[in-house]
Amino acid sequence: MHEIFFQVLFGCVCFHYIMAHTALRDEELTEYFDNDAVIDQKVKQLASEIKKAGRGGLVVYTGAGVSTSCGINDFRGPNGIWTRQSQIQQGQKVETPSRVIQSSNTSPSPTHMALSTLQTAGYLDTLISTNCDGLHIRSGISPDKILELHGNCYVEACPYCGKTYYRAQPVDLEGFDRSRAILTGRRCDSRSCSSLLRRTDVAFGQSLPDKALQRAERVSKAAKVVLVLGTSLRVTPACELPFRNRRAVTCIVNLQKTPYDKRSKIRIFCPTDVFIEKLCQELGIQISPFVAKDFTQDPAWMESFDKHYTFRSAPDDSWFDSRDDEQALRFLQEQKKGIGIKMVTDASGDVKMERYAIGDSEDEDDDMDGFEIYPKKDCSHVQALDIAALMSNTLDQKRYAKGCEKCAEAEENWLCLTCNRLLCGRMKNQHMLLHATEALENDFRNPSHVVCASLMDLSFWCYACDSYVTSPTLTPIFNSLHQLKFNESALPIHDIM
């Protein structure tokens, strides 16, 4: 039986499977380029809206595309790491991708520096990013102006008291452990705490920083002008934030099409570095050059970071699993090299993702164990499900064979665990995503229709938590879908934990 099925039985989801699952289809990988005349006309239009909005009227959202010119691969572009992995799994012969996540020698791109300049000029209200490379802060974005929904490789935090620490070097260079609880080797210095500190970057299956997400929601709803840069807008809930205020003027700048293009007033197909230089020229702003600074040597800056950097509530048990802290710390002390990600092919021909230590040269890389992402165990939206009602009207073979109710998609479908509708996933026509998004827009605080079950791998996803989820509550649904899919009962190992 497929490896992923055994892992779902034990309540965990294989990291490389999830990531390949989020790769784009071939037609979605196509990059488009507007000509200079079109770009100039649209830049003028956006600049006019920014000036009209006035001081602090601009909210910016950034994705991996703003860092590609720095030498950091994106994820879903034509050469993105998940794109390459998906191609390899399909049997295509492509160069095996590797991605060094963190490098203290990487300088910010023109886009990073332009956004910092927009902040200085008074136009920028807030920058919301799903990047964890730390380049926005290094470019000069103030701690009170940025919300990093996927963390920052220069920041570590205490999950028990909530204190965050900015470091001069990427914290991952100190190593990592074999469990989900990614430790940094240091302890919290808050009085009467002394807990083990953890990295802040967020992987699939881990919850987003709740404080940052809540503030991003508030900022998004109040935005006057919204600028989206370098993201394919595929991962919820971050991809939905730019459209919280329907009265805001929204501009998307990305080479690939996104699911939200029709909801954007201004759509530009252009590299972000080219676009942002034109925008700053139109606004009469000269982009500041990058000057490397060690913020940890600036007491005023560090005080501002400690006071204003928004991250998580504490204590937060949904962040990381800390059961193996001491064992992880012992392993951590043996690791003193940087960390990258690469794909390897085992003896059976299966392609897997592994972390590796970055030595002085690629020939010296030490292979390390792959790692898994665990679902959230305490999702309140799962607990709110009416399992009895759902089991009284279970999915049958006839509906299963028909596929998505909207488009008849046969393969990548999800079952809504509120209304029992069968709809296709975000890698097809996104009908389940649209279904859940509508529910979230109607009632963000107490949403229904957000927990669904995959008919591909029998995993469970919550759109409100933006996470894979698991609970003994879901065991009857798992068993029912397993019987439907494989025409046999699930192995009687244990309930889904």
CSV table of C-alpha atoms in Angstrom, one decimal:
chain,number,residue,atom,x,y,z
A,1,MET,CA,0.0,0.0,0.0
A,2,HIS,CA,1.2,3.5,-0.7
A,3,GLU,CA,3.4,5.0,2.0
A,4,ILE,CA,1.3,8.0,2.5
A,5,PHE,CA,-1.7,5.9,3.5
A,6,PHE,CA,0.1,4.3,6.4
A,7,GLN,CA,1.2,7.7,7.6
A,8,VAL,CA,-2.3,9.1,7.5
A,9,LEU,CA,-3.4,6.1,9.6
A,10,PHE,CA,-1.1,7.3,12.3
A,11,GLY,CA,-2.3,10.9,12.1
A,12,CYS,CA,0.7,12.4,10.2
A,13,VAL,CA,1.2,13.6,6.7
A,14,CYS,CA,4.3,13.2,4.7
A,15,PHE,CA,6.0,16.5,4.0
A,16,HIS,CA,7.1,15.8,0.5
A,17,TYR,CA,3.7,14.5,-0.5
A,18,ILE,CA,2.0,17.7,0.7
A,19,MET,CA,4.4,20.0,-1.0
A,20,ALA,CA,4.2,18.2,-4.4
A,21,HIS,CA,0.4,18.3,-3.9
A,22,THR,CA,0.6,22.1,-3.9
A,23,ALA,CA,2.6,22.3,-7.2
A,24,LEU,CA,0.8,24.0,-10.1
A,25,ARG,CA,-0.5,22.3,-13.2
A,26,ASP,CA,1.5,22.8,-16.4
A,27,GLU,CA,-1.0,25.4,-17.8
A,28,GLU,CA,-0.7,27.3,-14.5
A,29,LEU,CA,3.1,27.5,-14.7
A,30,THR,CA,3.0,29.7,-17.8
A,31,GLU,CA,4.6,33.1,-17.2
A,32,TYR,CA,3.2,36.2,-19.0
A,33,PHE,CA,4.9,39.5,-19.7
A,34,ASP,CA,3.1,42.8,-20.3
A,35,ASN,CA,4.9,45.2,-22.7
A,36,ASP,CA,6.4,48.4,-21.4
A,37,ALA,CA,3.6,50.6,-22.5
A,38,VAL,CA,1.0,48.5,-20.6
A,39,ILE,CA,3.2,48.4,-17.5
A,40,ASP,CA,3.8,52.1,-17.6
A,41,GLN,CA,0.0,52.9,-17.9
A,42,LYS,CA,-0.9,50.6,-15.1
A,43,VAL,CA,1.9,51.9,-12.9
A,44,LYS,CA,0.6,55.4,-13.4
A,45,GLN,CA,-2.9,54.2,-12.4
A,46,LEU,CA,-1.6,52.6,-9.2
A,47,ALA,CA,0.6,55.5,-8.3
A,48,SER,CA,-2.4,57.8,-8.6
A,49,GLU,CA,-4.4,55.6,-6.2
A,50,ILE,CA,-1.5,55.5,-3.7
A,51,LYS,CA,-1.3,59.3,-3.7
A,52,LYS,CA,-5.0,59.6,-3.4
A,53,ALA,CA,-5.0,57.2,-0.4
A,54,GLY,CA,-2.5,59.4,1.3
A,55,ARG,CA,-0.2,58.7,4.2
A,56,GLY,CA,-0.3,55.1,5.4
A,57,GLY,CA,-2.9,54.1,2.9
A,58,LEU,CA,-0.9,51.2,1.3
A,59,VAL,CA,-0.9,47.6,2.5
A,60,VAL,CA,1.5,45.3,0.7
A,61,TYR,CA,1.5,41.4,0.6
A,62,THR,CA,4.6,39.6,-0.6
A,63,GLY,CA,5.4,36.0,-1.5
A,64,ALA,CA,8.5,34.1,-2.6
A,65,GLY,CA,8.7,35.9,-6.0
A,66,VAL,CA,10.2,39.0,-4.4
A,67,SER,CA,13.2,37.0,-3.3
A,68,THR,CA,14.0,35.1,-6.5
A,69,SER,CA,16.4,37.8,-7.8
A,70,CYS,CA,18.3,37.3,-4.5
A,71,GLY,CA,19.1,33.7,-5.6
A,72,ILE,CA,16.4,32.1,-3.4
A,73,ASN,CA,14.1,29.7,-5.4
A,74,ASP,CA,10.4,30.2,-5.2
A,75,PHE,CA,8.1,27.2,-4.7
A,76,ARG,CA,5.5,27.1,-7.6
A,77,GLY,CA,7.3,28.9,-10.4
A,78,PRO,CA,8.5,27.0,-13.5
A,79,ASN,CA,11.7,26.2,-11.6
A,80,GLY,CA,10.2,26.2,-8.2
A,81,ILE,CA,11.1,23.5,-5.7
A,82,TRP,CA,7.6,22.0,-5.5
A,83,THR,CA,7.2,22.2,-9.3
A,84,ARG,CA,10.5,20.3,-9.8
A,85,GLN,CA,9.6,17.7,-7.2
A,86,SER,CA,6.2,17.1,-8.8
A,87,GLN,CA,7.8,16.6,-12.2
A,88,ILE,CA,10.3,14.1,-10.7
A,89,GLN,CA,7.4,12.2,-9.1
A,90,GLN,CA,5.7,12.1,-12.5
A,91,GLY,CA,8.8,10.5,-14.0
A,92,GLN,CA,10.1,13.5,-15.9
A,93,LYS,CA,13.8,14.0,-16.1
A,94,VAL,CA,14.6,17.4,-14.6
A,95,GLU,CA,17.4,18.7,-12.5
A,96,THR,CA,16.9,17.7,-8.9
A,97,PRO,CA,16.2,20.9,-7.0
A,98,SER,CA,17.8,22.0,-3.8
A,99,ARG,CA,17.0,25.1,-1.8
A,100,VAL,CA,19.1,26.7,0.9
A,101,ILE,CA,16.5,28.3,3.0
A,102,GLN,CA,18.7,30.6,5.1
A,103,SER,CA,21.8,32.5,4.3
A,104,SER,CA,23.3,35.4,6.2
A,105,ASN,CA,25.1,36.5,3.0
A,106,THR,CA,22.0,37.0,0.9
A,107,SER,CA,21.2,40.7,0.2
A,108,PRO,CA,17.7,42.1,-0.2
A,109,SER,CA,16.4,42.6,-3.7
A,110,PRO,CA,15.4,46.0,-5.3
A,111,THR,CA,11.8,45.1,-4.4
A,112,HIS,CA,12.7,44.7,-0.7
A,113,MET,CA,14.6,48.0,-0.7
A,114,ALA,CA,11.8,49.8,-2.5
A,115,LEU,CA,9.2,48.7,0.0
A,116,SER,CA,11.5,50.0,2.8
A,117,THR,CA,11.7,53.3,0.9
A,118,LEU,CA,7.9,53.4,0.6
A,119,GLN,CA,7.8,53.0,4.4
A,120,THR,CA,10.2,55.9,4.9
A,121,ALA,CA,8.2,58.1,2.5
A,122,GLY,CA,5.1,57.4,4.7
A,123,TYR,CA,3.0,55.5,2.1
A,124,LEU,CA,3.3,52.0,3.7
A,125,ASP,CA,0.9,51.1,6.5
A,126,THR,CA,1.7,47.4,6.9
A,127,LEU,CA,3.7,44.8,5.0
A,128,ILE,CA,2.2,41.2,5.3
A,129,SER,CA,4.5,38.5,4.1
A,130,THR,CA,4.6,34.7,3.8
A,131,ASN,CA,8.4,34.7,3.3
A,132,CYS,CA,10.6,33.4,6.2
A,133,ASP,CA,13.9,34.6,4.7
A,134,GLY,CA,14.1,37.6,6.9
A,135,LEU,CA,15.0,40.0,4.0
A,136,HIS,CA,12.2,42.5,4.7
A,137,ILE,CA,13.5,43.3,8.2
A,138,ARG,CA,17.1,43.3,7.0
A,139,SER,CA,16.0,45.8,4.2
A,140,GLY,CA,14.8,48.2,6.9
A,141,ILE,CA,11.1,47.4,7.5
A,142,SER,CA,10.3,48.4,11.1
A,143,PRO,CA,9.1,45.6,13.5
A,144,ASP,CA,5.8,47.5,13.9
A,145,LYS,CA,5.2,47.6,10.2
A,146,ILE,CA,5.6,43.9,9.3
A,147,LEU,CA,3.5,40.8,9.9
A,148,GLU,CA,5.3,37.6,9.0
A,149,LEU,CA,2.7,34.9,8.7
A,150,HIS,CA,5.2,32.1,8.0
A,151,GLY,CA,7.8,33.3,10.5
A,152,ASN,CA,11.3,34.6,10.1
A,153,CYS,CA,14.6,32.6,10.1
A,154,TYR,CA,16.3,35.3,12.2
A,155,VAL,CA,13.7,35.1,14.9
A,156,GLU,CA,13.3,32.5,17.6
A,157,ALA,CA,10.5,32.5,20.2
A,158,CYS,CA,9.4,31.0,23.5
A,159,PRO,CA,6.1,29.0,23.1
A,160,TYR,CA,5.4,29.3,26.8
A,161,CYS,CA,5.8,33.0,27.6
A,162,GLY,CA,5.6,34.3,24.0
A,163,LYS,CA,8.8,36.3,24.0
A,164,THR,CA,10.5,36.7,20.6
A,165,TYR,CA,14.2,37.2,20.0
A,166,TYR,CA,15.8,38.7,16.9
A,167,ARG,CA,19.3,37.3,16.1
A,168,ALA,CA,22.2,38.6,14.0
A,169,GLN,CA,22.4,35.2,12.2
A,170,PRO,CA,19.7,32.8,11.0
A,171,VAL,CA,18.8,30.7,14.0
A,172,ASP,CA,18.7,27.5,11.9
A,173,LEU,CA,22.4,27.6,11.5
A,174,GLU,CA,22.6,26.2,15.0
A,175,GLY,CA,21.0,23.0,13.8
A,176,PHE,CA,17.6,21.2,14.1
A,177,ASP,CA,16.1,18.2,15.8
A,178,ARG,CA,14.3,15.1,14.6
A,179,SER,CA,10.9,16.0,16.1
A,180,ARG,CA,8.4,18.7,15.2
A,181,ALA,CA,9.7,20.8,18.0
A,182,ILE,CA,12.4,22.7,16.1
A,183,LEU,CA,14.8,23.8,18.9
A,184,THR,CA,17.6,26.4,18.6
A,185,GLY,CA,19.8,25.4,21.5
A,186,ARG,CA,19.0,28.5,23.6
A,187,ARG,CA,16.6,29.1,26.5
A,188,CYS,CA,14.2,32.0,27.2
A,189,ASP,CA,15.8,34.6,29.5
A,190,SER,CA,12.5,35.9,30.8
A,191,ARG,CA,12.2,35.8,34.6
A,192,SER,CA,10.9,32.4,35.9
A,193,CYS,CA,10.6,30.9,32.4
A,194,SER,CA,13.9,29.5,31.0
A,195,SER,CA,12.0,27.4,28.4
A,196,LEU,CA,13.6,26.0,25.3
A,197,LEU,CA,13.4,28.4,22.4
A,198,ARG,CA,12.1,27.4,18.9
A,199,ARG,CA,12.4,28.6,15.4
A,200,THR,CA,9.5,30.6,14.1
A,201,ASP,CA,9.3,29.6,10.5
A,202,VAL,CA,6.0,27.8,9.7
A,203,ALA,CA,5.8,24.6,7.7
A,204,PHE,CA,2.7,22.9,6.2
A,205,GLY,CA,0.6,21.3,8.9
A,206,GLN,CA,1.7,23.8,11.6
A,207,SER,CA,-0.6,26.5,12.8
A,208,LEU,CA,0.0,30.1,11.7
A,209,PRO,CA,1.0,32.7,14.4
A,210,ASP,CA,-2.4,33.7,15.7
A,211,LYS,CA,-1.6,37.2,16.8
A,212,ALA,CA,0.0,38.1,13.4
A,213,LEU,CA,-2.9,36.6,11.5
A,214,GLN,CA,-5.5,38.4,13.6
A,215,ARG,CA,-3.8,41.7,13.1
A,216,ALA,CA,-3.4,41.0,9.3
A,217,GLU,CA,-7.2,40.5,9.2
A,218,ARG,CA,-7.8,43.9,10.8
A,219,VAL,CA,-5.3,45.6,8.6
A,220,SER,CA,-6.7,44.0,5.5
A,221,LYS,CA,-10.2,45.0,6.2
A,222,ALA,CA,-9.1,48.6,6.6
A,223,ALA,CA,-6.8,48.8,3.6
A,224,LYS,CA,-7.3,51.6,1.0
A,225,VAL,CA,-4.8,50.4,-1.6
A,226,VAL,CA,-3.6,46.8,-1.7
A,227,LEU,CA,-0.4,45.7,-3.5
A,228,VAL,CA,0.3,42.0,-4.0
A,229,LEU,CA,3.8,41.1,-5.1
A,230,GLY,CA,5.4,37.8,-6.2
A,231,THR,CA,2.9,35.2,-5.0
A,232,SER,CA,0.6,32.8,-6.9
A,233,LEU,CA,-2.0,33.2,-4.1
A,234,ARG,CA,-2.5,29.5,-3.5
A,235,VAL,CA,-2.1,29.0,0.2
A,236,THR,CA,-5.0,29.9,2.6
A,237,PRO,CA,-5.7,31.9,4.6
A,238,ALA,CA,-2.9,34.3,3.5
A,239,CYS,CA,-4.1,34.3,-0.2
A,240,GLU,CA,-7.5,35.6,0.9
A,241,LEU,CA,-6.3,38.5,3.0
A,242,PRO,CA,-5.7,41.0,0.2
A,243,PHE,CA,-9.4,40.8,-0.7
A,244,ARG,CA,-11.0,41.4,2.8
A,245,ASN,CA,-12.0,44.9,1.9
A,246,ARG,CA,-13.9,44.9,-1.3
A,247,ARG,CA,-13.7,48.7,-1.5
A,248,ALA,CA,-9.9,48.7,-1.6
A,249,VAL,CA,-8.0,49.2,-4.9
A,250,THR,CA,-6.1,46.0,-5.4
A,251,CYS,CA,-3.1,45.4,-7.7
A,252,ILE,CA,-1.5,42.0,-8.3
A,253,VAL,CA,2.0,41.9,-9.8
A,254,ASN,CA,3.0,38.3,-10.6
A,255,LEU,CA,4.3,36.6,-13.8
A,256,GLN,CA,1.8,33.7,-13.4
A,257,LYS,CA,-1.9,33.9,-13.3
A,258,THR,CA,-3.6,33.6,-9.9
A,259,PRO,CA,-7.1,32.5,-8.8
A,260,TYR,CA,-7.8,36.1,-7.7
A,261,ASP,CA,-6.9,38.0,-10.9
A,262,LYS,CA,-10.5,38.8,-11.7
A,263,ARG,CA,-10.9,40.4,-8.3
A,264,SER,CA,-8.0,42.7,-8.8
A,265,LYS,CA,-8.6,46.2,-10.2
A,266,ILE,CA,-5.1,46.4,-11.6
A,267,ARG,CA,-3.3,43.3,-12.9
A,268,ILE,CA,0.3,43.5,-14.0
A,269,PHE,CA,2.4,40.7,-15.5
A,270,CYS,CA,6.0,41.8,-14.8
A,271,PRO,CA,9.0,40.9,-12.6
A,272,THR,CA,8.5,42.6,-9.2
A,273,ASP,CA,11.9,44.4,-9.4
A,274,VAL,CA,11.1,46.0,-12.7
A,275,PHE,CA,7.6,47.0,-11.6
A,276,ILE,CA,8.7,48.5,-8.2
A,277,GLU,CA,11.4,50.7,-9.8
A,278,LYS,CA,8.8,52.1,-12.2
A,279,LEU,CA,6.4,52.7,-9.3
A,280,CYS,CA,9.0,54.6,-7.2
A,281,GLN,CA,9.9,56.7,-10.2
A,282,GLU,CA,6.3,57.6,-10.7
A,283,LEU,CA,5.9,58.5,-7.1
A,284,GLY,CA,9.1,60.6,-7.2
A,285,ILE,CA,11.0,58.3,-4.7
A,286,GLN,CA,14.6,57.2,-5.0
A,287,ILE,CA,15.1,53.7,-3.8
A,288,SER,CA,17.6,53.6,-0.9
A,289,PRO,CA,20.6,51.3,-1.4
A,290,PHE,CA,21.1,48.3,1.0
A,291,VAL,CA,23.4,48.9,3.9
A,292,ALA,CA,24.1,45.8,6.0
A,293,LYS,CA,23.3,46.5,9.7
A,294,ASP,CA,23.5,44.4,12.8
A,295,PHE,CA,20.3,45.4,14.5
A,296,THR,CA,21.2,43.4,17.6
A,297,GLN,CA,23.8,46.1,18.3
A,298,ASP,CA,21.2,48.8,18.3
A,299,PRO,CA,19.4,49.0,21.7
A,300,ALA,CA,16.6,51.2,20.5
A,301,TRP,CA,15.9,48.9,17.6
A,302,MET,CA,15.9,45.8,19.8
A,303,GLU,CA,13.6,47.6,22.2
A,304,SER,CA,11.2,48.4,19.3
A,305,PHE,CA,11.3,44.8,18.2
A,306,ASP,CA,10.6,43.4,21.6
A,307,LYS,CA,7.7,45.8,22.0
A,308,HIS,CA,6.1,45.7,18.5
A,309,TYR,CA,7.0,42.5,16.7
A,310,THR,CA,3.7,40.6,16.4
A,311,PHE,CA,3.8,36.8,16.5
A,312,ARG,CA,1.9,34.2,18.7
A,313,SER,CA,-0.2,33.9,21.8
A,314,ALA,CA,1.4,32.0,24.7
A,315,PRO,CA,1.3,29.4,25.8
A,316,ASP,CA,0.4,27.9,22.5
A,317,ASP,CA,0.2,24.1,22.5
A,318,SER,CA,-0.8,24.0,18.8
A,319,TRP,CA,2.5,25.5,17.7
A,320,PHE,CA,5.0,22.6,18.1
A,321,ASP,CA,4.9,19.2,19.8
A,322,SER,CA,7.5,19.4,22.7
A,323,ARG,CA,7.3,15.9,23.9
A,324,ASP,CA,10.9,15.1,22.9
A,325,ASP,CA,12.6,18.4,24.0
A,326,GLU,CA,15.5,16.9,25.8
A,327,GLN,CA,16.3,14.2,23.2
A,328,ALA,CA,16.0,16.9,20.5
A,329,LEU,CA,18.3,19.2,22.4
A,330,ARG,CA,21.0,16.4,22.6
A,331,PHE,CA,20.7,15.9,18.9
A,332,LEU,CA,20.8,19.6,18.3
A,333,GLN,CA,24.1,20.0,20.1
A,334,GLU,CA,25.7,17.7,17.5
A,335,GLN,CA,24.6,19.9,14.6
A,336,LYS,CA,26.6,23.1,13.9
A,337,LYS,CA,26.0,23.5,10.2
A,338,GLY,CA,23.5,25.3,8.0
A,339,ILE,CA,20.4,23.5,6.8
A,340,GLY,CA,19.0,23.1,3.2
A,341,ILE,CA,16.4,21.0,1.5
A,342,LYS,CA,17.0,18.5,-1.3
A,343,MET,CA,15.3,15.7,-3.1
A,344,VAL,CA,16.8,12.2,-3.0
A,345,THR,CA,15.9,9.0,-4.8
A,346,ASP,CA,16.0,5.8,-2.7
A,347,ALA,CA,16.8,2.3,-3.8
A,348,SER,CA,13.1,1.7,-4.8
A,349,GLY,CA,13.0,4.8,-7.0
A,350,ASP,CA,10.8,6.8,-4.7
A,351,VAL,CA,11.6,10.5,-4.5
A,352,LYS,CA,11.7,12.0,-1.0
A,353,MET,CA,12.6,15.4,0.5
A,354,GLU,CA,15.4,15.5,3.1
A,355,ARG,CA,17.1,18.2,5.1
A,356,TYR,CA,20.9,18.3,4.8
A,357,ALA,CA,23.7,20.0,6.5
A,358,ILE,CA,25.4,22.6,4.4
A,359,GLY,CA,29.2,22.2,4.7
A,360,ASP,CA,31.9,24.4,3.2
A,361,SER,CA,31.3,22.7,-0.2
A,362,GLU,CA,28.5,20.7,-1.7
A,363,ASP,CA,30.7,17.6,-1.7
A,364,GLU,CA,30.8,17.7,2.1
A,365,ASP,CA,27.0,17.8,2.7
A,366,ASP,CA,25.9,15.3,5.3
A,367,ASP,CA,22.6,13.7,4.6
A,368,MET,CA,20.1,13.9,7.4
A,369,ASP,CA,16.8,12.2,8.1
A,370,GLY,CA,13.7,13.4,6.3
A,371,PHE,CA,11.0,14.9,8.5
A,372,GLU,CA,7.3,14.9,8.8
A,373,ILE,CA,4.6,17.5,9.5
A,374,TYR,CA,2.0,16.6,12.0
A,375,PRO,CA,-1.6,17.7,11.9
A,376,LYS,CA,-3.2,20.0,14.5
A,377,LYS,CA,-4.8,18.0,17.2
A,378,ASP,CA,-7.0,20.5,18.9
A,379,CYS,CA,-8.9,22.2,16.1
A,380,SER,CA,-12.1,23.7,17.5
A,381,HIS,CA,-13.8,23.5,14.1
A,382,VAL,CA,-13.4,19.7,14.2
A,383,GLN,CA,-15.0,19.6,17.7
A,384,ALA,CA,-18.0,21.6,16.4
A,385,LEU,CA,-18.8,19.0,13.6
A,386,ASP,CA,-22.0,17.1,13.8
A,387,ILE,CA,-20.5,13.7,13.1
A,388,ALA,CA,-23.8,11.8,13.8
A,389,ALA,CA,-25.6,13.8,11.1
A,390,LEU,CA,-22.8,13.4,8.7
A,391,MET,CA,-22.6,9.6,9.2
A,392,SER,CA,-26.4,9.4,8.6
A,393,ASN,CA,-25.8,10.6,5.0
A,394,THR,CA,-22.5,9.2,4.1
A,395,LEU,CA,-20.9,9.5,0.7
A,396,ASP,CA,-21.9,6.6,-1.5
A,397,GLN,CA,-20.3,5.0,-4.6
A,398,LYS,CA,-22.7,6.9,-7.0
A,399,ARG,CA,-21.7,10.3,-5.7
A,400,TYR,CA,-18.1,9.3,-5.4
A,401,ALA,CA,-18.0,8.2,-9.1
A,402,LYS,CA,-19.6,11.5,-10.3
A,403,GLY,CA,-16.8,13.5,-8.8
A,404,CYS,CA,-17.0,17.2,-8.0
A,405,GLU,CA,-20.6,18.5,-7.9
A,406,LYS,CA,-19.5,21.6,-9.8
A,407,CYS,CA,-17.2,20.4,-12.5
A,408,ALA,CA,-17.2,16.6,-12.4
A,409,GLU,CA,-13.5,16.5,-11.6
A,410,ALA,CA,-12.8,12.8,-10.9
A,411,GLU,CA,-9.5,12.7,-9.0
A,412,GLU,CA,-8.7,15.5,-6.5
A,413,ASN,CA,-11.9,15.9,-4.5
A,414,TRP,CA,-12.7,16.8,-0.9
A,415,LEU,CA,-15.8,16.1,1.2
A,416,CYS,CA,-17.2,19.0,3.2
A,417,LEU,CA,-17.8,17.7,6.7
A,418,THR,CA,-20.5,20.2,7.4
A,419,CYS,CA,-22.8,19.8,4.4
A,420,ASN,CA,-21.5,16.6,2.9
A,421,ARG,CA,-20.8,18.2,-0.5
A,422,LEU,CA,-18.1,16.7,-2.8
A,423,LEU,CA,-16.0,19.5,-4.4
A,424,CYS,CA,-12.6,19.6,-6.2
A,425,GLY,CA,-9.5,20.8,-4.5
A,426,ARG,CA,-7.3,23.9,-5.1
A,427,MET,CA,-5.1,22.1,-7.6
A,428,LYS,CA,-8.0,21.6,-9.9
A,429,ASN,CA,-10.9,24.2,-10.1
A,430,GLN,CA,-10.8,25.1,-6.4
A,431,HIS,CA,-14.5,24.6,-5.7
A,432,MET,CA,-13.9,23.4,-2.1
A,433,LEU,CA,-11.6,26.4,-1.5
A,434,LEU,CA,-14.3,28.8,-2.8
A,435,HIS,CA,-16.9,26.9,-0.7
A,436,ALA,CA,-14.9,27.4,2.5
A,437,THR,CA,-13.8,30.9,1.6
A,438,GLU,CA,-17.5,31.9,1.4
A,439,ALA,CA,-18.1,30.5,4.8
A,440,LEU,CA,-15.2,32.3,6.3
A,441,GLU,CA,-16.3,35.6,4.8
A,442,ASN,CA,-19.8,35.1,6.2
A,443,ASP,CA,-18.6,34.4,9.7
A,444,PHE,CA,-14.8,34.5,10.3
A,445,ARG,CA,-15.0,34.0,14.1
A,446,ASN,CA,-17.4,30.9,14.1
A,447,PRO,CA,-17.2,29.4,10.6
A,448,SER,CA,-18.7,26.2,9.4
A,449,HIS,CA,-18.0,24.4,6.1
A,450,VAL,CA,-14.2,24.7,6.7
A,451,VAL,CA,-13.2,21.1,7.7
A,452,CYS,CA,-13.0,18.7,4.8
A,453,ALA,CA,-11.7,15.2,4.0
A,454,SER,CA,-9.5,14.3,1.1
A,455,LEU,CA,-10.7,11.5,-1.2
A,456,MET,CA,-7.1,11.2,-2.5
A,457,ASP,CA,-5.2,10.4,0.7
A,458,LEU,CA,-7.9,10.4,3.4
A,459,SER,CA,-6.3,13.3,5.3
A,460,PHE,CA,-8.3,16.1,6.9
A,461,TRP,CA,-7.9,19.8,6.4
A,462,CYS,CA,-9.3,22.9,8.1
A,463,TYR,CA,-9.4,26.1,6.0
A,464,ALA,CA,-10.0,28.3,9.1
A,465,CYS,CA,-6.8,26.9,10.8
A,466,ASP,CA,-4.9,26.6,7.5
A,467,SER,CA,-3.7,23.2,8.7
A,468,TYR,CA,-4.1,19.5,8.4
A,469,VAL,CA,-6.1,18.3,11.4
A,470,THR,CA,-6.7,15.1,13.3
A,471,SER,CA,-8.8,13.9,16.2
A,472,PRO,CA,-10.5,10.7,17.4
A,473,THR,CA,-13.7,12.4,16.4
A,474,LEU,CA,-12.8,11.9,12.8
A,475,THR,CA,-12.3,8.1,13.1
A,476,PRO,CA,-15.8,7.1,11.9
A,477,ILE,CA,-15.4,9.4,8.8
A,478,PHE,CA,-12.0,8.0,8.1
A,479,ASN,CA,-13.3,4.4,8.3
A,480,SER,CA,-16.3,5.2,6.1
A,481,LEU,CA,-14.2,6.8,3.4
A,482,HIS,CA,-11.6,4.0,3.6
A,483,GLN,CA,-14.3,1.4,2.9
A,484,LEU,CA,-15.6,3.5,0.1
A,485,LYS,CA,-12.2,4.1,-1.6
A,486,PHE,CA,-10.6,0.7,-1.1
A,487,ASN,CA,-13.6,-1.5,-0.6
A,488,GLU,CA,-12.2,-2.9,2.6
A,489,SER,CA,-12.1,-1.9,6.2
A,490,ALA,CA,-9.3,0.2,7.6
A,491,LEU,CA,-6.7,-1.6,9.7
A,492,PRO,CA,-7.9,-1.8,13.3
A,493,ILE,CA,-4.8,-0.1,14.7
A,494,HIS,CA,-6.2,2.7,16.8
A,495,ASP,CA,-8.4,5.7,16.5
A,496,ILE,CA,-7.1,8.7,14.7
A,497,MET,CA,-5.1,10.5,17.4
